CSV table of C-alpha atoms in Angstrom, one decimal:
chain,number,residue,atom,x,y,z
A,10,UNK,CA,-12.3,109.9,39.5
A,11,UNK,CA,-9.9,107.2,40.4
A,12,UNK,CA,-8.8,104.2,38.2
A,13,UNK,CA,-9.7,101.3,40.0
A,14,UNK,CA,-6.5,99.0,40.8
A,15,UNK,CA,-6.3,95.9,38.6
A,16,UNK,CA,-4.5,94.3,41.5
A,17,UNK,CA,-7.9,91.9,43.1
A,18,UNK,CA,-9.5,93.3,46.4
A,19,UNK,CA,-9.5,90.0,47.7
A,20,UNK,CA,-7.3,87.2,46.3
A,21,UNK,CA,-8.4,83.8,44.5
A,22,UNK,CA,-9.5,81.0,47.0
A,23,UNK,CA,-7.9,78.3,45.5
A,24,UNK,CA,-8.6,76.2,48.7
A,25,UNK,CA,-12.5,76.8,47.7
A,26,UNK,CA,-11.8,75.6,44.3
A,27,UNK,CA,-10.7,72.4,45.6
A,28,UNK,CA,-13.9,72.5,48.5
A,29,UNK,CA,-15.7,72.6,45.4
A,30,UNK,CA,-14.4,69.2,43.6
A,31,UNK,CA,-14.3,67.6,46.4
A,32,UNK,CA,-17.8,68.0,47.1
A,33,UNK,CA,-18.8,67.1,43.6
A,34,UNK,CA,-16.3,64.1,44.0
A,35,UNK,CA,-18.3,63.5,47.3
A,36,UNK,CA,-21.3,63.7,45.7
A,37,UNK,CA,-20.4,61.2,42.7
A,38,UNK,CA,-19.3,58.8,45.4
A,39,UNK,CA,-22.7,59.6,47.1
A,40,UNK,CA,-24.9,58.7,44.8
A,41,UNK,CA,-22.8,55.1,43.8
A,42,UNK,CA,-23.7,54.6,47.4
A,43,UNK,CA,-27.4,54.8,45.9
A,44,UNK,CA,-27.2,52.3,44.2
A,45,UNK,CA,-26.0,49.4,47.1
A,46,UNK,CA,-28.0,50.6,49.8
A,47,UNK,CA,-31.7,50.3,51.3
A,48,UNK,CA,-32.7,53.5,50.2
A,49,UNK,CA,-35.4,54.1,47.2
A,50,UNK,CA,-33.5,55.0,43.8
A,51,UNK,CA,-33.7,54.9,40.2
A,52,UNK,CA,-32.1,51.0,39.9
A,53,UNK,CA,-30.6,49.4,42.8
A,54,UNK,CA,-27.8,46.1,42.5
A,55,UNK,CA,-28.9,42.6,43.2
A,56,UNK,CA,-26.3,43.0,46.7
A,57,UNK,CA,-28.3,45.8,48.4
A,58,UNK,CA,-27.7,45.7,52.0
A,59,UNK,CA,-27.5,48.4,54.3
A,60,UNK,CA,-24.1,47.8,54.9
A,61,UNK,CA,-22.9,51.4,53.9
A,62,UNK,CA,-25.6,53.6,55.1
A,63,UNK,CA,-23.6,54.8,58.5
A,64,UNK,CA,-20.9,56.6,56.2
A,65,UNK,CA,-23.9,57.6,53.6
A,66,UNK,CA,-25.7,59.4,57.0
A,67,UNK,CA,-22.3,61.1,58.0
A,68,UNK,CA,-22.0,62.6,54.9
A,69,UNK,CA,-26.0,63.6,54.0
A,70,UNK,CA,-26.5,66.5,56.4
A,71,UNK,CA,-23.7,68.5,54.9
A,72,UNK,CA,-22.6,67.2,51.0
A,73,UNK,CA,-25.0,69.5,49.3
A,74,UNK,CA,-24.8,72.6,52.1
A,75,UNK,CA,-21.1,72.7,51.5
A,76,UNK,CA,-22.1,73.0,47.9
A,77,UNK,CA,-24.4,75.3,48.2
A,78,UNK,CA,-22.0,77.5,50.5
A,79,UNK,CA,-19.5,77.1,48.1
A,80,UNK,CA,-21.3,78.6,45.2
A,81,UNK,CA,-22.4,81.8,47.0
A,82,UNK,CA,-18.8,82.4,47.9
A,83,UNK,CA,-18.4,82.0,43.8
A,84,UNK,CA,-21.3,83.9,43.2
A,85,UNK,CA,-19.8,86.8,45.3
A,86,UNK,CA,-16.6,86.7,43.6
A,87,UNK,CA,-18.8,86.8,40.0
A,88,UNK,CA,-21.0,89.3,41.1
A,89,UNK,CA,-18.3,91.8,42.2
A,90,UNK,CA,-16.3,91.2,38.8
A,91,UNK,CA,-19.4,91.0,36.5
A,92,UNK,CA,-21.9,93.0,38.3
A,93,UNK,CA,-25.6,91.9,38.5
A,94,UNK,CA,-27.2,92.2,35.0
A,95,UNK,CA,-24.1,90.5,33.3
A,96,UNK,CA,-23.7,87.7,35.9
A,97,UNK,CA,-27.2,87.2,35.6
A,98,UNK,CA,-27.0,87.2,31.9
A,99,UNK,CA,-24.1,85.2,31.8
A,100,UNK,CA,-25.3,82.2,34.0
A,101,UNK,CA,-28.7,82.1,32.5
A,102,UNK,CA,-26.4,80.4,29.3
A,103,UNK,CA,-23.4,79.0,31.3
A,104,UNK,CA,-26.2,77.1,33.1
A,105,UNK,CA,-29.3,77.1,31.6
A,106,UNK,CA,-27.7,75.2,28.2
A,107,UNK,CA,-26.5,72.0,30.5
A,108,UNK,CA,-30.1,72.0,32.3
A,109,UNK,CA,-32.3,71.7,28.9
A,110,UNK,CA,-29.2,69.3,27.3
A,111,UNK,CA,-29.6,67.6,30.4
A,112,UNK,CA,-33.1,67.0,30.7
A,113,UNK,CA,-33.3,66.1,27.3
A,114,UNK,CA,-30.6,64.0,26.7
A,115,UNK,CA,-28.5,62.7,29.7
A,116,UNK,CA,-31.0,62.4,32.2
A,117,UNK,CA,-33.2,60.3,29.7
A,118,UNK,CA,-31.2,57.0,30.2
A,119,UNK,CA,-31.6,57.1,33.7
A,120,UNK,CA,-35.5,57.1,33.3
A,121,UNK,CA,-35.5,54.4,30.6
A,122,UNK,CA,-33.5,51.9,32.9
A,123,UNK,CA,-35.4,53.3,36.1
A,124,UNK,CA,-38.9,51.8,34.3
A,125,UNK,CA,-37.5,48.7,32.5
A,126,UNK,CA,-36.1,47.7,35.9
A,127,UNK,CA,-39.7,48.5,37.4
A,128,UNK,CA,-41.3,46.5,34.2
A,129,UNK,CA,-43.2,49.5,33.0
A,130,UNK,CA,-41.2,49.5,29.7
A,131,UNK,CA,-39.7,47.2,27.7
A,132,UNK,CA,-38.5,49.1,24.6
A,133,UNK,CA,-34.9,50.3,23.7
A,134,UNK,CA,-33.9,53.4,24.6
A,135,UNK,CA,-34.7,54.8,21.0
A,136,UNK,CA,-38.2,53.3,21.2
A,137,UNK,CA,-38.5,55.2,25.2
A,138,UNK,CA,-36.9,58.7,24.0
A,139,UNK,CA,-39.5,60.0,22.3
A,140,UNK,CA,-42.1,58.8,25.0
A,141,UNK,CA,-39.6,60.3,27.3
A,142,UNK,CA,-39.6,63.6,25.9
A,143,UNK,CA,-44.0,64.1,25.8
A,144,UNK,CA,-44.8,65.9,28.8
A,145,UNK,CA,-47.8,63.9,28.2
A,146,UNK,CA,-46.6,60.4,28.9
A,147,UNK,CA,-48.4,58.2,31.7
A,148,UNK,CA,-45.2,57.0,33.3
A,149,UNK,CA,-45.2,56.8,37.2
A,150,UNK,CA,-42.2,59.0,36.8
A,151,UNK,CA,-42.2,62.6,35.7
A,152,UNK,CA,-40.5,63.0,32.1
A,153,UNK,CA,-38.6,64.9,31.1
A,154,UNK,CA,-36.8,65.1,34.2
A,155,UNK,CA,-34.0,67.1,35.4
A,156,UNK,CA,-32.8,64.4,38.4
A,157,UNK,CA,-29.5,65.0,39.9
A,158,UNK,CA,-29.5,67.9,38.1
A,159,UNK,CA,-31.6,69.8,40.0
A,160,UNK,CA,-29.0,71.3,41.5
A,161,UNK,CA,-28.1,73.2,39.1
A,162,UNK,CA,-32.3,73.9,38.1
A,163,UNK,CA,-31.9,75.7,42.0
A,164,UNK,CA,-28.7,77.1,41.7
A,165,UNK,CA,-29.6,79.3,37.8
A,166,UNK,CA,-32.8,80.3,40.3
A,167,UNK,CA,-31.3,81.8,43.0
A,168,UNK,CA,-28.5,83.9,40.6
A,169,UNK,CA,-31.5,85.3,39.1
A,170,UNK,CA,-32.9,85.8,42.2
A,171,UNK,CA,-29.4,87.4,43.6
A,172,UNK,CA,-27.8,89.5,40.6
A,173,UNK,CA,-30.3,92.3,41.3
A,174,UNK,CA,-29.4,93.3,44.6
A,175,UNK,CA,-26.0,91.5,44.3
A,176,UNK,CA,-24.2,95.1,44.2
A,177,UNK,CA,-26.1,96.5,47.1
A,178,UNK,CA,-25.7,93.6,49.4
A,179,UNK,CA,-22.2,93.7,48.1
A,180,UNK,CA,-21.3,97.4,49.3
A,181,UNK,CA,-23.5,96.8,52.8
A,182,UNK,CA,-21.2,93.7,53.5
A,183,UNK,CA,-17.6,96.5,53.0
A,184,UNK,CA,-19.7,98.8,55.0
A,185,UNK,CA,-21.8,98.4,57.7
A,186,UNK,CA,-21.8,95.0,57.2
A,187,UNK,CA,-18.1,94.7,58.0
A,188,UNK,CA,-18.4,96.6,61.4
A,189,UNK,CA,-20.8,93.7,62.3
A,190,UNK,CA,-19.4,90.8,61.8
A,191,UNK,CA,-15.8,92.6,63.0
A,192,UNK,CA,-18.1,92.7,65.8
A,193,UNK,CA,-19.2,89.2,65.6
A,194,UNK,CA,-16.0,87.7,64.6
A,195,UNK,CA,-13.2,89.3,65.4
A,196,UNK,CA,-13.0,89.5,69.2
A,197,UNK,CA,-12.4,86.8,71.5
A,198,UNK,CA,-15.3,85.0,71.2
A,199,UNK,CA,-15.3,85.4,67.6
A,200,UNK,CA,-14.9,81.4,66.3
A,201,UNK,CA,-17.3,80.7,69.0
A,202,UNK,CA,-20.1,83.3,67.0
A,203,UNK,CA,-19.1,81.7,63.5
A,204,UNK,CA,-19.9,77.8,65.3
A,205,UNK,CA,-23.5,79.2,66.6
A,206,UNK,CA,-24.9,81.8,64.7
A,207,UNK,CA,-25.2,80.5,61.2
A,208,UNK,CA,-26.8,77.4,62.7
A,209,UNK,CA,-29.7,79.4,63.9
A,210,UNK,CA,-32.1,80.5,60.6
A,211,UNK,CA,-31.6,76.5,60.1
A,212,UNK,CA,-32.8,75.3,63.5
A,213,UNK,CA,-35.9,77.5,62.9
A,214,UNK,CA,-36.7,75.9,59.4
A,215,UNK,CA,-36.5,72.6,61.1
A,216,UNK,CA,-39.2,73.6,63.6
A,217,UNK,CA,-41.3,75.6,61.1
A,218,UNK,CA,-40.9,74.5,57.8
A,219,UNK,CA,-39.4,70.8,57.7
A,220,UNK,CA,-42.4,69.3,59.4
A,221,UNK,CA,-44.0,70.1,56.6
A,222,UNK,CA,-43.1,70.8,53.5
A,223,UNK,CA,-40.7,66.8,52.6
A,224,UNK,CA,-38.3,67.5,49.6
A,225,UNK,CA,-39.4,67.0,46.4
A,226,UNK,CA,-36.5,68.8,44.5
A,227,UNK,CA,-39.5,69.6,42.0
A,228,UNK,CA,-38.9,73.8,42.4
A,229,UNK,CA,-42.2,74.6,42.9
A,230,UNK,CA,-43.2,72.5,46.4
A,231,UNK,CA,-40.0,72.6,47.7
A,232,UNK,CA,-40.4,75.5,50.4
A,233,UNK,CA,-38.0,73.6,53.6
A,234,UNK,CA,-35.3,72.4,51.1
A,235,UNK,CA,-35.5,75.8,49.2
A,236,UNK,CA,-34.9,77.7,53.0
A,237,UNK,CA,-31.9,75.5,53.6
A,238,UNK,CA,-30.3,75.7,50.6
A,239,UNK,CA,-31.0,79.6,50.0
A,240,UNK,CA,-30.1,80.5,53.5
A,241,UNK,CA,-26.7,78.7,52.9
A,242,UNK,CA,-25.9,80.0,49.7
A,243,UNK,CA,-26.3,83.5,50.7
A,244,UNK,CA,-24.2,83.6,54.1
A,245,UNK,CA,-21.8,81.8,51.6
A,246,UNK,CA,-22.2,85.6,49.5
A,247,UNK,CA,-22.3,87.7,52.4
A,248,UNK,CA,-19.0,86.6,54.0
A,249,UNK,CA,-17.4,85.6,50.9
A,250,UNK,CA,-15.1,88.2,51.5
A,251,UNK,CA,-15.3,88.8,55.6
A,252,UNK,CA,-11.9,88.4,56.4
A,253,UNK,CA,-12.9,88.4,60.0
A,254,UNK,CA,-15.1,85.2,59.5
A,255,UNK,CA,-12.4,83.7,57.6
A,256,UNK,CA,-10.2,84.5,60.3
A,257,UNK,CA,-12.8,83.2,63.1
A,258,UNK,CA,-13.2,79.6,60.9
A,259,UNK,CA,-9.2,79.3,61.3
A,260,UNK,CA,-9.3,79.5,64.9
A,261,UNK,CA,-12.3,77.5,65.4
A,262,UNK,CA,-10.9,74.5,63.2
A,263,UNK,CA,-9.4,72.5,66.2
A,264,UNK,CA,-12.5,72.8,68.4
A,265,UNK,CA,-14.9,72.2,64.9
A,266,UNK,CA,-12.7,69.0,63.9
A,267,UNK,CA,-12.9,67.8,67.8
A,268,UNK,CA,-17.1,68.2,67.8
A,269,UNK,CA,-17.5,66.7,64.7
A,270,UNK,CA,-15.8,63.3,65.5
A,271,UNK,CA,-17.7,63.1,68.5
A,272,UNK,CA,-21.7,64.0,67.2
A,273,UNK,CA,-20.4,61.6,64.4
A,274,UNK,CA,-20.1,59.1,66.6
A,275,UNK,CA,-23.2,59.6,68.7
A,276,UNK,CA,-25.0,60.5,65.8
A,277,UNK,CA,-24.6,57.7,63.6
A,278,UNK,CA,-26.2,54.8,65.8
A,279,UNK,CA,-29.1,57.0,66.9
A,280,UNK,CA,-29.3,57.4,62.7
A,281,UNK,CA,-29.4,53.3,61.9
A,282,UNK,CA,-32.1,52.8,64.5
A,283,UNK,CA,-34.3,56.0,64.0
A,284,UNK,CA,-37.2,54.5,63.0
A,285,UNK,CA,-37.3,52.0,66.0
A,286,UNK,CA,-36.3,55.1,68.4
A,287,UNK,CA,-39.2,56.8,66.8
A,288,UNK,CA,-41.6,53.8,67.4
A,289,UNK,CA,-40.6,53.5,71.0
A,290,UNK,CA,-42.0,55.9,73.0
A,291,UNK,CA,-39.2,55.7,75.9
A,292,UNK,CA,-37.0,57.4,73.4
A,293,UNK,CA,-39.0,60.1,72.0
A,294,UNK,CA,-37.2,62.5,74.3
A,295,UNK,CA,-34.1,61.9,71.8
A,296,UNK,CA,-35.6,63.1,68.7
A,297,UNK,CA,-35.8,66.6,69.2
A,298,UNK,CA,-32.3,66.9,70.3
A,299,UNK,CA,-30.9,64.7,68.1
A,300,UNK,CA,-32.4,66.9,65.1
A,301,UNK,CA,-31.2,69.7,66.1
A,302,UNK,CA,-27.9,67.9,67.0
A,303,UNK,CA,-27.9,67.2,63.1
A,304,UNK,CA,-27.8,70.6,62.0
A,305,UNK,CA,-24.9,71.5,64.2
A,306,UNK,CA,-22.8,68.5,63.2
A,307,UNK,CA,-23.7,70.0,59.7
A,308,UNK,CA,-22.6,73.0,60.0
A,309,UNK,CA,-19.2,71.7,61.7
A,310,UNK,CA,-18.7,69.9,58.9
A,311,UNK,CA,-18.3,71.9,56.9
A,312,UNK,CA,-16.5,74.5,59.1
A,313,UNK,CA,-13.9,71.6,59.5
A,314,UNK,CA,-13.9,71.2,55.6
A,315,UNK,CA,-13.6,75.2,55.0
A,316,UNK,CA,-10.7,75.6,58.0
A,317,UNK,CA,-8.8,72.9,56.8
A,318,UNK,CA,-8.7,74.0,52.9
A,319,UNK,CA,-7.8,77.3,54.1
A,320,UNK,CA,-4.9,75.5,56.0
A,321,UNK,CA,-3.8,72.9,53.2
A,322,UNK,CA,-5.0,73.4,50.0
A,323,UNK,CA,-5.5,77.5,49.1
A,324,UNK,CA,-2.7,77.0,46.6
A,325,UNK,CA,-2.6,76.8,42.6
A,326,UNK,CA,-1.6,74.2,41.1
A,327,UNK,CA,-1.9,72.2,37.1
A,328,UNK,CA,-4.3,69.7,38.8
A,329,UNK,CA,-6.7,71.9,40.2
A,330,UNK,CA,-6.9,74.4,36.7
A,331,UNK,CA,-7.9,71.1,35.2
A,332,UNK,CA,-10.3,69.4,37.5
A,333,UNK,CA,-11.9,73.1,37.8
A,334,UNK,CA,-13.1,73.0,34.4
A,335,UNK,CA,-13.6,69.3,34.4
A,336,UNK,CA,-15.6,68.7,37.6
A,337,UNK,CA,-18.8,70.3,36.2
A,338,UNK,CA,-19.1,68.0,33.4
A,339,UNK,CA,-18.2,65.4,35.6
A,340,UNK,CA,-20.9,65.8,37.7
A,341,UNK,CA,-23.6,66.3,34.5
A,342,UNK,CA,-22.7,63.1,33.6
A,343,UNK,CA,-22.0,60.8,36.2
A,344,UNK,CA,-25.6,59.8,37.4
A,345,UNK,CA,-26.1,58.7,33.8
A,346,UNK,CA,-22.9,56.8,33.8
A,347,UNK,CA,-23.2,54.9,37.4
A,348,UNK,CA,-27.2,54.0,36.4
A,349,UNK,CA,-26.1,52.3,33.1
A,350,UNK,CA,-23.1,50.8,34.7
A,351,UNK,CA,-24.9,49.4,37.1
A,352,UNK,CA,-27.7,48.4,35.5
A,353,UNK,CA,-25.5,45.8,33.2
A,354,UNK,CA,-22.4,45.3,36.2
A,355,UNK,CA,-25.3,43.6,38.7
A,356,UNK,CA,-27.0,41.3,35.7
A,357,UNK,CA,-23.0,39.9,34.9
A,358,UNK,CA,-23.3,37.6,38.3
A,359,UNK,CA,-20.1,39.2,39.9
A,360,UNK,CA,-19.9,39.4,44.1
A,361,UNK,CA,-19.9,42.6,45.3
A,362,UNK,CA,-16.5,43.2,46.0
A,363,UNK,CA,-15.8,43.0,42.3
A,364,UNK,CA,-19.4,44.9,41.0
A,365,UNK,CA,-19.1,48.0,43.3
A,366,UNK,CA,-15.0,48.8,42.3
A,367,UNK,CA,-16.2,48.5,38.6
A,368,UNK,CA,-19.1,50.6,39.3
A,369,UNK,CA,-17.2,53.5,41.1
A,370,UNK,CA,-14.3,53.3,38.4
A,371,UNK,CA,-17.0,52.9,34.7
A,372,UNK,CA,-18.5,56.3,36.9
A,373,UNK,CA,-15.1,57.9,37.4
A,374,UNK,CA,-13.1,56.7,34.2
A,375,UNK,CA,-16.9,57.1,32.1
A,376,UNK,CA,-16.5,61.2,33.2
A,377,UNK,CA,-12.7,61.3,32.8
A,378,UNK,CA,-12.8,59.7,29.2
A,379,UNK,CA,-15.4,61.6,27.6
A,380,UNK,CA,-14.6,64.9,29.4
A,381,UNK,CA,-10.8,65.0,28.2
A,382,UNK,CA,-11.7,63.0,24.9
A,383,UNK,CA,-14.9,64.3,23.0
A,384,UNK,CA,-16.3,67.4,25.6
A,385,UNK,CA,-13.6,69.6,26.1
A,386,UNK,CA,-12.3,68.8,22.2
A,387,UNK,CA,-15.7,69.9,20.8
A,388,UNK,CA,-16.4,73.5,20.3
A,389,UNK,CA,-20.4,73.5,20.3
A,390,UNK,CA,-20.4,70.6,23.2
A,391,UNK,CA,-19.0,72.5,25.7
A,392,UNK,CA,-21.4,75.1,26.3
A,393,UNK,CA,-24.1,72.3,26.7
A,394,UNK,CA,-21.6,70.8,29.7
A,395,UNK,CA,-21.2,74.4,31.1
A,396,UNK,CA,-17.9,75.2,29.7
A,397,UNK,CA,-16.8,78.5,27.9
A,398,UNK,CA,-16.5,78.2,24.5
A,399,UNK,CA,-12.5,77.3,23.3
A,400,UNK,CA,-11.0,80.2,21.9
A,401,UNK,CA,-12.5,82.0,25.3
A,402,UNK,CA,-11.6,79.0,27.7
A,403,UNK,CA,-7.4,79.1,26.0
A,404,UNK,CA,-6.7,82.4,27.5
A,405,UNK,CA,-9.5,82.7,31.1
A,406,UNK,CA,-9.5,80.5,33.5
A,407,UNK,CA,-12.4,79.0,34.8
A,408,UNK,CA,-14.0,80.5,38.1
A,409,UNK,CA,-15.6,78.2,40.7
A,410,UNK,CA,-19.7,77.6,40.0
């Protein structure tokens, strides 16, 4: 029998590794956002306006599919290393640890603040903790809770789900799975296959499942959001290592960054007046295509994103070692951060201008401090923020989630 070479099938995607904190960093900004806009959320500033909510809608339809895509690819690369019962092993603690830590502890704030603002509590936070933590407390809002965190809730779910047939689906995709998307992808119309054909499973959820089942992000009555962000996760596994798809997202980038400028800009006004195209009957004809103008644009996005990484950024460097063990924590922590912030920034009496800067930067330096200062530094803390333990994390790097 052969020794296998210890040379990688398939080399490090560095430019995923940054995909990935840039979409957490996206995500971070996102939901500062949150807190200036229109939209329902858990405390909003005294200067909500819906000033921001164009840039917000650009960046909805594809800031958590990216992610999503982006951990399949990740999940691919694990599973092929680990295998299944290890990888699932291993993420049940890597992940699982930050969820209940999570719930219990760094969500709470959030939930505190969320009903003092609402006047449903007036305690401390150490007088609301224990409330918090009764399954049986009458709040309006569940507690515990796992909040932002729930992507992480979905993502433990689906590894489960995955690391059993993670081997199999792994030796179809070097097999017959190859000769179909060399098929698919490799020929001339190849980048015009990777534009159209993962948009499809997504255009049927829209029709079938969106209209009724809204996103809860509960687990359990979640069935559209669950489709979407499955079905994304696993073509991100199956073609994690598709050199032809890689190859047919390079050639497609100039016609993919072209489309998305221009359905962002048709998109965006036909967003900030939906409700009033929606009302008027002489524009009904719009909504259909529109939607499923959405999931294209989507799905653009982030082929733009992926083609230009592949171009710019699939290259190691000090900055990215770092920030690919720091973003995780980052994002644990920064929906606590940005609430508290918040919460005391809008009650000083500063203008906006100044309030949202501080907000952003207590949210970004808040993660930087306590990441580099106390998390990272502190052996049994960093299993609880999804870090390997310190005498493991000196001499491995840290793969993509």
């Amino acid at each position: 029998m052969t020794e296998p070479s210890p040379a990688p099938a398939f080399p490090r995607r560095y430019d995923l590794d940054w995909l990935r904190i840039i979409a957490f960093g996206l995500l971070i900004f996102y939901h500062t956002g949150m807190f200036y806009v229109t939209w329902g959320w858990h405390v909003k500033s005294v200067h909500v306006s819906p000033g921001a909510e164009w840039l917000m809608m650009l960046l909805n339809p594809w800031r958590l599919a990216l992610l999503f895509f982006i951990s399949g690819v990740a999940l691919r690369f694990a599973a092929d290393k680990l295998g299944g019962s290890t990888l699932a092993r291993e993420r049940a603690v890597r992940l699982g640890l930050p969820i209940l830590f999570g719930m219990a502890v760094i969500v709470a704030p959030q939930s505190w603040l969320q009903l003092v603002e609402n006047g449903e509590f007036s305690g401390s936070f150490w007088q609301f903790w224990p409330h918090y933590l009764d399954f049986g407390s009458a709040f309006s809002i569940t507690t515990p809770t796992w909040n932002h965190l729930w992507y992480v809730v979905y993502l433990l779910v689906y590894t489960l789900m995955l690391a059993p047939v993670a081997g199999p689906l792994a030796r179809f995709m070097t097999g017959t799975g190859a000769r179909i998307t060399e098929f698919l992808f490799a020929g001339r119309w190849g980048p015009l296959a990777a534009l159209v054909l993962p948009v499809t499973p997504f255009i049927l959820y829209r029709f079938t499942l969106d209209p009724y089942f809204r996103t809860t992000h509960d687990l359990t009555n979640d069935w559209a959001n669950h489709a979407h962000s499955l079905t994304i996760l696993m073509i991100g596994f199956l073609l994690a290592k598709d050199r032809n798809f890689w190859s047919a997202i390079r050639r497609a980038l100039p016609f993919a960054v072209a489309s998305v400028l221009v359905l962002g800009a048709v998109l965006a006004p036909l967003w900030s007046n939906w409700n009033a195209m929606a009302e008027n009957s002489d524009w009904n004809w719009l909504i259909w295509p529109a939607r499923i103008a959405r999931i294209f644009y989507a799905w653009l996005a982030i082929v733009t994103m992926l083609g230009l990484a592949q171009r710019y950024l699939n290259r190691p460097s000090r900055v990215l070692t770092y920030m690919t063990e720091a973003i995780f924590p980052w994002y644990i922590l920064h929906q606590t951060i940005t609430v508290m912030a918040g919460y005391w920034l809008t009650r000083q009496g500063l203008g906006v201008w100044i309030e949202a800067p501080l907000v952003i930067l207590a949210t970004f330096g808040g993660c930087a401090l306590l990441h580099e200062l106390v998390i990272r530094r502190v052996g049994y803390l960093r299993p609880l923020f999804g870090l390997k333990p310190m005498i493991k994390a000196r001499r491995v790097a840290v793969p993509a989630e």
